[in-house]
């Protein structure tokens, strides 16, 4: 699975959002019938509703995960001074299920990039046990820090991650 992290390095997800890690779990993210692959582009209108996020952990329902979705490019990629913007936070997701079985701590917020091409990162962390993550609401969605959140909750390095790109839609694209 080591090769799976190469697009995360090229896309600067590793570095800007996450530390280098070796993926040990599979994550599948889809919006409707469209699968998310590293670096692929989606229009904001295509990602308006919650995605389906499936975490595959070898059939163990006693393992729990945390899902973090952020945009590290707010307000724009050339000057991301609000980095990272938190779009979604779900904890206590049982292995082999999807995020709907977890506890939604911060509700899903549709990506709405205004300037440039933004990266939207899904990072999955393995929890030490059920209800081990402090389910405190962040004071703001802006200035969220995935690394700090993981450290504060003793989550360690991610076990999986995937990202997509999106940019502002023109009126013609929405038709």
Short mmCIF file of C-alpha atoms in Angstrom, two decimals:
data_model
loop_
_atom_site.label_atom_id
_atom_site.label_comp_id
_atom_site.label_asym_id
_atom_site.label_seq_id
_atom_site.Cartn_x
_atom_site.Cartn_y
_atom_site.Cartn_z
CA UNK A 1 0.00 0.00 0.00
CA UNK A 2 3.02 2.33 0.13
CA UNK A 3 2.49 3.42 -3.48
CA UNK A 4 -0.98 4.66 -2.51
CA UNK A 5 0.63 7.59 -0.65
CA UNK A 6 2.56 8.87 -3.71
CA UNK A 7 -0.35 11.00 -5.03
CA UNK A 8 -0.68 12.47 -1.52
CA UNK A 9 2.96 13.55 -1.68
CA UNK A 10 2.68 14.96 -5.21
CA UNK A 11 -0.54 16.78 -4.23
CA UNK A 12 1.23 18.20 -1.15
CA UNK A 13 -1.38 16.68 1.18
CA UNK A 14 1.53 15.06 2.96
CA UNK A 15 3.36 18.12 4.16
CA UNK A 16 0.51 20.65 4.19
CA UNK A 17 -2.04 18.54 6.12
CA UNK A 18 -0.57 15.17 7.13
CA UNK A 19 2.75 13.67 8.12
CA UNK A 20 4.19 10.93 5.93
CA UNK A 21 2.45 7.64 6.77
CA UNK A 22 2.00 4.15 5.40
CA UNK A 23 -1.64 3.39 4.53
CA UNK A 24 -2.86 0.30 6.38
CA UNK A 25 -6.60 0.60 5.79
CA UNK A 26 -8.66 1.13 2.65
CA UNK A 27 -11.02 4.08 2.34
CA UNK A 28 -13.65 4.42 -0.35
CA UNK A 29 -15.29 7.82 -0.81
CA UNK A 30 -18.05 8.40 -3.33
CA UNK A 31 -20.54 11.08 -4.20
CA UNK A 32 -23.49 9.30 -5.73
CA UNK A 33 -21.97 6.94 -8.29
CA UNK A 34 -18.72 8.94 -8.64
CA UNK A 35 -15.70 7.54 -6.82
CA UNK A 36 -13.12 9.92 -5.32
CA UNK A 37 -9.57 9.28 -6.51
CA UNK A 38 -6.51 11.27 -5.47
CA UNK A 39 -6.29 14.50 -7.42
CA UNK A 40 -9.43 14.08 -9.52
CA UNK A 41 -11.61 17.15 -9.93
CA UNK A 42 -15.24 17.49 -8.89
CA UNK A 43 -17.54 20.43 -9.38
CA UNK A 44 -18.95 21.83 -6.11
CA UNK A 45 -22.48 21.00 -7.28
CA UNK A 46 -21.46 17.32 -7.51
CA UNK A 47 -20.24 17.26 -3.88
CA UNK A 48 -23.12 19.16 -2.26
CA UNK A 49 -24.48 16.21 -0.27
CA UNK A 50 -22.63 14.03 2.23
CA UNK A 51 -20.41 11.48 0.52
CA UNK A 52 -20.54 7.80 1.28
CA UNK A 53 -17.32 6.91 3.11
CA UNK A 54 -16.59 3.21 3.57
CA UNK A 55 -13.68 2.07 5.73
CA UNK A 56 -12.38 -1.46 5.19
CA UNK A 57 -10.60 -2.96 8.20
CA UNK A 58 -10.43 -6.70 7.66
CA UNK A 59 -13.84 -7.43 9.16
CA UNK A 60 -13.26 -6.12 12.69
CA UNK A 61 -16.26 -4.26 14.09
CA UNK A 62 -14.40 -3.68 17.40
CA UNK A 63 -12.00 -1.25 15.72
CA UNK A 64 -13.12 2.38 15.56
CA UNK A 65 -12.04 5.20 13.30
CA UNK A 66 -12.18 8.98 13.06
CA UNK A 67 -12.75 10.74 9.74
CA UNK A 68 -11.58 14.32 9.20
CA UNK A 69 -12.35 16.27 6.01
CA UNK A 70 -10.55 19.59 5.52
CA UNK A 71 -9.68 22.17 2.88
CA UNK A 72 -6.07 23.33 3.33
CA UNK A 73 -6.40 26.03 0.65
CA UNK A 74 -8.73 28.61 2.25
CA UNK A 75 -9.32 31.29 1.13
CA UNK A 76 -7.09 30.55 -1.88
CA UNK A 77 -4.19 28.26 -2.70
CA UNK A 78 -1.69 31.10 -3.15
CA UNK A 79 -2.37 32.52 0.34
CA UNK A 80 -4.12 29.90 2.52
CA UNK A 81 -4.04 31.97 5.72
CA UNK A 82 -7.19 30.27 7.10
CA UNK A 83 -5.66 26.79 6.61
CA UNK A 84 -7.25 24.32 7.34
CA UNK A 85 -11.03 24.72 6.99
CA UNK A 86 -12.89 21.84 8.64
CA UNK A 87 -15.66 20.42 6.45
CA UNK A 88 -16.61 17.29 8.36
CA UNK A 89 -15.66 15.37 11.50
CA UNK A 90 -17.00 11.90 12.36
CA UNK A 91 -15.75 9.72 15.24
CA UNK A 92 -16.45 6.19 16.48
CA UNK A 93 -16.90 4.70 13.00
CA UNK A 94 -16.84 0.89 13.35
CA UNK A 95 -14.46 -0.95 11.01
CA UNK A 96 -16.02 -2.39 7.83
CA UNK A 97 -18.85 0.17 7.90
CA UNK A 98 -19.37 3.62 6.54
CA UNK A 99 -19.33 7.03 8.22
CA UNK A 100 -23.11 7.00 8.74
CA UNK A 101 -22.51 4.54 11.59
CA UNK A 102 -20.21 6.95 13.43
CA UNK A 103 -20.85 9.99 15.60
CA UNK A 104 -21.01 13.16 13.50
CA UNK A 105 -19.25 15.78 15.65
CA UNK A 106 -19.15 18.49 12.96
CA UNK A 107 -21.77 18.27 10.22
CA UNK A 108 -20.80 18.04 6.56
CA UNK A 109 -20.27 21.39 4.84
CA UNK A 110 -20.39 21.53 1.04
CA UNK A 111 -17.10 22.64 -0.56
CA UNK A 112 -17.42 26.21 -1.89
CA UNK A 113 -14.04 27.32 -3.26
CA UNK A 114 -13.98 30.97 -4.36
CA UNK A 115 -10.44 31.42 -5.65
CA UNK A 116 -8.28 28.85 -7.44
CA UNK A 117 -8.24 25.07 -7.22
CA UNK A 118 -8.73 23.72 -3.69
CA UNK A 119 -7.83 20.31 -2.30
CA UNK A 120 -10.38 18.53 -0.12
CA UNK A 121 -8.73 15.93 2.08
CA UNK A 122 -10.33 12.93 3.80
CA UNK A 123 -8.05 11.52 6.51
CA UNK A 124 -8.88 8.41 8.53
CA UNK A 125 -7.33 7.70 11.93
CA UNK A 126 -7.58 4.52 13.98
CA UNK A 127 -8.86 5.17 17.50
CA UNK A 128 -7.47 3.47 20.61
CA UNK A 129 -11.03 2.40 21.43
CA UNK A 130 -14.66 3.49 21.27
CA UNK A 131 -15.42 6.98 22.62
CA UNK A 132 -11.73 7.81 23.09
CA UNK A 133 -11.88 10.97 20.97
CA UNK A 134 -12.80 14.18 22.77
CA UNK A 135 -15.95 15.19 20.96
CA UNK A 136 -15.46 18.89 21.55
CA UNK A 137 -16.73 21.19 18.85
CA UNK A 138 -14.00 23.40 17.46
CA UNK A 139 -14.58 27.11 18.09
CA UNK A 140 -14.29 27.75 14.35
CA UNK A 141 -14.10 25.65 11.20
CA UNK A 142 -11.19 27.85 10.08
CA UNK A 143 -7.65 27.31 11.40
CA UNK A 144 -8.40 23.65 12.14
CA UNK A 145 -5.23 21.58 12.34
CA UNK A 146 -5.53 17.89 11.53
CA UNK A 147 -2.11 17.10 13.02
CA UNK A 148 -2.92 18.88 16.30
CA UNK A 149 -6.36 17.22 16.47
CA UNK A 150 -4.75 13.79 16.00
CA UNK A 151 -2.11 14.54 18.66
CA UNK A 152 -4.68 15.92 21.14
CA UNK A 153 -6.73 12.73 20.78
CA UNK A 154 -3.81 10.27 20.75
CA UNK A 155 -4.73 9.07 17.25
CA UNK A 156 -1.22 8.79 15.86
CA UNK A 157 -0.62 8.86 12.11
CA UNK A 158 -3.47 8.40 9.64
CA UNK A 159 -4.23 4.92 8.36
CA UNK A 160 -5.79 6.12 5.09
CA UNK A 161 -6.33 9.32 3.13
CA UNK A 162 -7.69 10.48 -0.20
CA UNK A 163 -8.25 13.92 -1.72
CA UNK A 164 -10.03 15.58 -4.59
CA UNK A 165 -9.76 18.99 -6.20
CA UNK A 166 -12.54 21.49 -6.81
CA UNK A 167 -12.81 25.04 -8.05
CA UNK A 168 -15.55 27.61 -8.34
CA UNK A 169 -18.22 26.78 -10.87
CA UNK A 170 -19.26 29.31 -13.43
CA UNK A 171 -22.95 29.70 -14.17
CA UNK A 172 -22.45 27.86 -17.48
CA UNK A 173 -20.98 24.80 -15.71
CA UNK A 174 -23.95 24.46 -13.36
CA UNK A 175 -26.43 23.88 -16.19
#
